[in-house]
Coordinates of C-alpha atoms in Angstrom, one line a residue:
M1 CA 86.7 120.6 113.5
E2 CA 84.1 118.5 111.9
I3 CA 84.5 117.8 108.2
K4 CA 81.5 116.8 106.0
T5 CA 82.2 114.1 103.5
A6 CA 81.3 115.2 99.9
D7 CA 78.5 113.4 98.0
K8 CA 80.5 113.0 94.8
D9 CA 83.6 110.9 94.2
R10 CA 82.8 108.6 97.1
G11 CA 84.6 105.6 95.7
A12 CA 84.6 102.7 98.1
L13 CA 82.6 104.7 100.6
E14 CA 79.3 104.2 98.7
K15 CA 78.2 101.4 101.1
L16 CA 79.5 103.1 104.2
D17 CA 76.5 105.0 105.7
N18 CA 78.1 105.7 109.1
Q19 CA 81.1 107.7 110.1
I20 CA 83.7 106.6 112.7
P21 CA 84.2 109.9 114.6
V22 CA 87.3 110.4 116.6
D23 CA 88.2 113.3 118.9
L24 CA 91.9 114.1 118.8
C25 CA 93.6 116.9 120.7
G26 CA 90.6 119.1 120.7
F27 CA 89.4 118.6 117.1
R28 CA 87.0 116.0 115.6
L29 CA 87.6 113.9 112.5
N30 CA 84.9 111.9 110.7
Y31 CA 87.2 109.0 110.2
P32 CA 90.3 107.8 112.0
T33 CA 92.4 107.2 108.9
M34 CA 94.8 109.8 107.7
L35 CA 97.1 110.3 104.7
A36 CA 100.7 110.1 105.9
S37 CA 103.2 112.9 105.2
G38 CA 105.1 112.8 101.9
V39 CA 102.9 110.4 100.0
L40 CA 101.2 112.8 97.6
G41 CA 103.4 115.8 98.0
I42 CA 101.5 119.1 98.3
S43 CA 98.6 118.3 96.0
F44 CA 96.2 121.0 97.0
D45 CA 93.9 120.3 94.0
L46 CA 93.7 116.6 95.0
F47 CA 93.2 117.1 98.8
P48 CA 89.4 117.7 98.7
R49 CA 89.0 114.6 96.6
I50 CA 91.0 112.5 99.0
V51 CA 88.8 113.7 101.9
S52 CA 85.7 113.0 100.0
N53 CA 86.8 109.3 99.8
G54 CA 86.9 108.9 103.5
C55 CA 90.3 110.3 104.6
G56 CA 90.0 111.8 108.1
A57 CA 92.9 114.2 107.7
I58 CA 95.8 114.9 105.4
V59 CA 99.4 115.4 106.6
T60 CA 101.3 117.5 104.2
K61 CA 104.8 116.8 102.8
S62 CA 107.4 118.1 105.3
I63 CA 108.1 121.8 104.9
G64 CA 111.5 123.3 105.6
L65 CA 112.7 126.8 106.0
E66 CA 114.3 127.0 102.6
P67 CA 113.5 125.3 99.3
R68 CA 115.1 121.9 99.0
A69 CA 115.6 120.0 95.7
G70 CA 116.1 116.6 97.4
Y71 CA 118.2 113.8 96.0
K72 CA 118.6 112.9 92.3
N73 CA 117.0 109.8 90.9
P74 CA 116.6 107.0 91.6
T75 CA 114.8 107.9 94.8
M76 CA 112.5 105.0 95.3
T77 CA 112.4 101.3 94.6
G78 CA 110.3 98.3 95.5
V79 CA 111.7 95.6 97.8
D80 CA 110.3 92.2 98.9
A81 CA 107.9 93.5 101.6
G82 CA 107.5 97.2 100.9
Y83 CA 109.3 100.2 99.4
L84 CA 112.7 101.9 99.9
N85 CA 112.8 105.7 99.4
A86 CA 115.2 108.5 99.8
I87 CA 113.5 111.7 98.4
G88 CA 115.7 113.9 100.5
L89 CA 112.9 116.1 102.0
A90 CA 112.4 117.9 98.8
N91 CA 110.0 120.8 99.4
P92 CA 109.3 124.3 98.1
G93 CA 110.3 126.1 101.4
V94 CA 108.0 127.9 103.9
K95 CA 107.6 131.0 101.8
T96 CA 106.3 129.3 98.7
F97 CA 104.2 126.9 100.8
S98 CA 102.7 129.9 102.5
D99 CA 101.7 131.4 99.1
E100 CA 100.1 128.1 98.2
M101 CA 98.2 127.9 101.5
E102 CA 96.9 131.4 100.9
E103 CA 95.6 130.4 97.5
F104 CA 94.1 127.2 98.8
E105 CA 92.3 129.0 101.6
R106 CA 90.5 131.1 99.0
D107 CA 88.9 127.9 97.7
P108 CA 85.7 127.2 99.6
R109 CA 86.6 123.5 99.6
S110 CA 89.5 124.2 102.0
K111 CA 87.0 124.6 104.8
E112 CA 86.1 120.9 104.4
T113 CA 89.7 119.7 104.1
P114 CA 91.3 118.9 107.4
L115 CA 95.1 119.4 107.2
I116 CA 98.0 118.7 109.5
V117 CA 101.2 120.5 108.4
S118 CA 104.5 118.6 108.7
I119 CA 107.6 120.7 109.3
F120 CA 111.3 119.9 109.7
A121 CA 114.4 122.0 110.5
D122 CA 118.0 121.7 111.8
S123 CA 117.5 123.5 115.1
P124 CA 114.8 124.5 117.7
E125 CA 115.1 128.1 116.5
N126 CA 114.4 127.2 112.9
F127 CA 111.5 124.9 113.8
A128 CA 110.0 127.8 115.6
R129 CA 110.6 130.2 112.7
I130 CA 108.6 127.8 110.4
S131 CA 105.8 127.3 112.9
R132 CA 105.5 131.0 113.6
D133 CA 105.3 131.7 109.8
L134 CA 102.6 129.1 109.2
D135 CA 100.5 129.5 112.4
R136 CA 98.2 132.1 110.8
F137 CA 96.7 129.5 108.4
Q138 CA 93.6 127.4 109.2
F139 CA 94.9 123.8 109.7
L140 CA 94.5 121.4 112.6
A141 CA 97.9 120.8 114.0
F142 CA 101.7 120.7 113.4
E143 CA 103.5 117.4 112.9
L144 CA 107.2 117.7 113.8
N145 CA 109.3 115.5 111.6
L146 CA 112.0 114.4 114.1
S147 CA 112.6 111.1 112.4
C148 CA 113.6 111.1 108.7
P149 CA 116.2 108.3 108.5
H150 CA 118.2 109.4 105.5
V151 CA 118.8 113.2 105.7
K152 CA 121.7 114.4 107.8
D153 CA 121.2 116.9 110.7
V154 CA 117.4 117.3 110.4
G155 CA 115.8 113.9 110.8
S156 CA 116.3 111.0 113.2
E157 CA 119.5 112.7 114.5
I158 CA 117.2 115.2 116.2
G159 CA 114.6 112.6 117.2
G160 CA 117.2 110.4 118.7
D161 CA 118.5 113.2 120.9
L162 CA 115.9 113.6 123.7
E163 CA 117.3 116.8 125.0
L164 CA 117.3 118.4 121.5
S165 CA 113.8 117.0 120.7
S166 CA 112.5 118.5 123.9
R167 CA 113.9 121.9 123.0
V168 CA 112.3 121.7 119.5
I169 CA 108.9 120.9 121.0
S170 CA 109.2 123.7 123.6
A171 CA 110.2 126.2 120.9
V172 CA 107.4 125.3 118.6
K173 CA 104.8 125.3 121.4
K174 CA 105.8 129.0 122.2
T175 CA 104.7 130.0 118.7
T176 CA 101.3 128.4 118.4
K177 CA 98.2 127.3 120.2
K178 CA 97.7 124.5 117.7
P179 CA 98.3 120.9 118.8
V180 CA 101.9 119.7 118.2
F181 CA 102.5 116.1 117.1
A182 CA 106.0 114.6 117.4
K183 CA 106.9 111.9 114.8
M184 CA 109.0 109.2 116.4
P185 CA 112.1 107.6 114.8
A186 CA 111.7 103.9 114.2
S187 CA 115.3 103.4 115.6
I188 CA 114.3 104.3 119.2
M189 CA 114.8 101.2 121.3
N190 CA 113.1 102.4 124.5
A191 CA 109.8 103.7 123.3
A192 CA 108.4 104.2 126.8
S193 CA 111.3 106.4 127.9
W194 CA 111.2 108.4 124.6
G195 CA 107.5 108.9 124.9
K196 CA 107.5 110.0 128.5
T197 CA 110.2 112.6 127.7
I198 CA 108.4 113.9 124.6
E199 CA 105.1 114.1 126.6
G200 CA 106.9 116.0 129.3
A201 CA 108.3 118.5 126.8
G202 CA 104.7 119.4 125.9
A203 CA 103.9 117.3 122.8
D204 CA 100.1 116.9 122.3
A205 CA 100.4 113.5 120.5
I206 CA 103.0 111.1 119.2
V207 CA 103.1 109.7 115.6
A208 CA 104.8 106.3 115.5
I209 CA 106.7 105.3 113.5
N210 CA 108.7 106.8 110.6
T211 CA 110.4 104.6 108.0
I212 CA 113.4 102.5 108.9
R213 CA 116.9 103.2 107.7
A214 CA 117.8 100.6 105.1
M215 CA 119.6 99.8 101.8
T216 CA 119.3 97.6 98.8
I217 CA 122.1 96.8 96.3
D218 CA 121.9 95.9 92.6
I219 CA 124.0 92.8 92.2
T220 CA 124.5 93.4 88.5
T221 CA 126.0 96.8 88.8
K222 CA 127.3 96.1 92.3
E223 CA 126.1 99.4 93.5
P224 CA 123.3 100.7 95.9
I225 CA 120.1 101.2 93.9
L226 CA 119.2 104.6 95.5
S227 CA 121.2 107.6 94.6
N228 CA 121.6 108.4 98.3
K229 CA 122.5 104.8 98.9
I230 CA 120.6 104.8 102.2
G231 CA 116.8 105.2 102.3
G232 CA 113.8 104.6 104.5
L233 CA 112.0 101.3 104.4
S234 CA 108.2 101.4 104.5
G235 CA 105.4 98.9 103.9
S236 CA 104.4 95.5 105.4
A237 CA 107.9 94.7 106.7
I238 CA 107.7 97.5 109.3
R239 CA 104.2 96.9 110.6
P240 CA 105.1 94.6 113.5
I241 CA 107.6 97.2 114.7
G242 CA 105.0 100.0 114.5
V243 CA 102.5 97.9 116.4
R244 CA 105.0 97.0 119.1
T245 CA 106.0 100.7 119.4
V246 CA 102.5 101.9 119.7
Y247 CA 101.8 99.2 122.3
E248 CA 104.7 100.2 124.4
L249 CA 103.9 103.9 124.1
F250 CA 100.3 103.3 125.2
E251 CA 101.5 101.9 128.5
A252 CA 103.8 104.8 129.1
V253 CA 102.0 108.0 128.0
K254 CA 98.6 109.7 128.4
I255 CA 98.7 111.7 125.2
P256 CA 97.2 110.2 122.0
I257 CA 99.2 108.0 119.7
V258 CA 98.9 108.0 115.9
G259 CA 100.0 104.7 114.4
V260 CA 101.7 104.5 111.1
G261 CA 103.6 101.8 109.2
G262 CA 102.6 99.0 106.9
I263 CA 98.8 99.5 106.9
F264 CA 97.3 97.9 103.8
S265 CA 94.0 96.6 105.1
W266 CA 91.4 97.2 107.8
E267 CA 92.8 94.3 109.8
H268 CA 96.2 96.1 109.9
A269 CA 94.5 99.3 111.1
V270 CA 92.6 97.3 113.8
E271 CA 95.9 95.9 115.1
Y272 CA 97.1 99.5 115.7
F273 CA 93.9 100.5 117.4
L274 CA 94.0 97.4 119.7
A275 CA 97.7 98.3 120.5
G276 CA 96.6 101.8 121.5
A277 CA 96.5 104.1 118.5
A278 CA 93.8 106.7 118.4
C279 CA 94.2 107.2 114.7
V280 CA 96.3 105.7 111.9
Q281 CA 98.1 107.1 108.9
V282 CA 98.4 105.4 105.5
G283 CA 101.2 105.7 103.1
S284 CA 102.5 102.8 101.0
A285 CA 99.1 101.4 100.5
M286 CA 98.3 104.4 98.3
A287 CA 100.6 103.0 95.6
T288 CA 98.2 100.1 95.0
G289 CA 94.8 101.2 96.3
F290 CA 95.0 104.9 95.8
L291 CA 91.8 106.8 96.8
E292 CA 89.7 103.7 97.4
T293 CA 92.1 102.7 100.2
F294 CA 90.3 104.9 102.7
G295 CA 86.8 103.7 102.0
K296 CA 87.9 100.1 102.3
L297 CA 89.7 100.7 105.5
N298 CA 86.8 102.6 107.0
T299 CA 84.2 100.0 106.0
G300 CA 86.3 97.2 107.5
I301 CA 86.9 99.1 110.7
Y302 CA 83.2 100.0 111.0
N303 CA 82.1 96.4 110.5
Y304 CA 84.7 95.1 113.0
L305 CA 83.4 97.6 115.6
K306 CA 79.8 96.3 115.1
D307 CA 80.9 92.6 115.0
K308 CA 82.8 92.9 118.3
R309 CA 80.1 95.0 119.9
F310 CA 82.2 98.1 120.5
S311 CA 79.9 101.1 120.8
N312 CA 82.5 103.4 119.4
L313 CA 86.2 103.5 118.4
K314 CA 87.3 104.8 121.8
E315 CA 86.3 101.5 123.4
M316 CA 88.6 99.6 121.0
I317 CA 91.7 101.7 121.6
G318 CA 94.2 99.8 123.7
A319 CA 91.9 96.7 124.1
A320 CA 94.9 94.4 123.6
H321 CA 96.2 95.5 127.0
H322 CA 95.4 93.4 130.0

């Protein structure tokens, strides 16, 4: 699926005359930089504008079977090297999301907006119910959230159980011909073993990594800052873990890897590509750079490719392996 970049609202892309095409699981993106799940919710009105600024694909907020209010405030706080959040997988549920998708697909701009839909559930059967309900819509792939670190029974508890994760992937694959991405918990210690099992279960790509289970305490009130007490750590602090995980996965699996975690600059993205990522996702950087983030990343990546005499992005993927 090739997406044309809009002429207006180009932001930091004004000086970028060349795209950085990437083929991923049977579809083509103009740029290897994606918006990570959960960053801007389900902002359909904003999605075309994000793409026009150089975002290769948008991953939606994770959608569950039923509406979920999530946790009460405070749900997010800054820490020394990133952010800590516990939103609680708040989402409108698959029925309301389907209604919103129907409305969005009536907008001509939807055809130029590459979407990946993130879903979560508490069982293989419910994952399959959601994917079956959503499969009729025109999006690129499913991303299975197997790795939320702060919601009981639906997140990393599933991703940490290889037998259960395999059943989830198998169940979803039976409902769709779209590619199925598995999002990996950051807590997995043996990335190679996890990746091989997930690949064997039929996953078309691995997204690594999700946020890391963490906590911060207010020393004045002597209480955890987040209402849920435990949250997910994102930002610069987790980048070395993400890069290491991608590196280990690349040596173990043949399916593509999407790197995510702590990417704030083009140099950070290049680290992930050299480790073996085919694409990267950006989350926390949106808090400071917002829409200009993608243009700056793409410009830096493009210049690095030229400077190091790579003829395309594929040549750079995994170049740190010897």
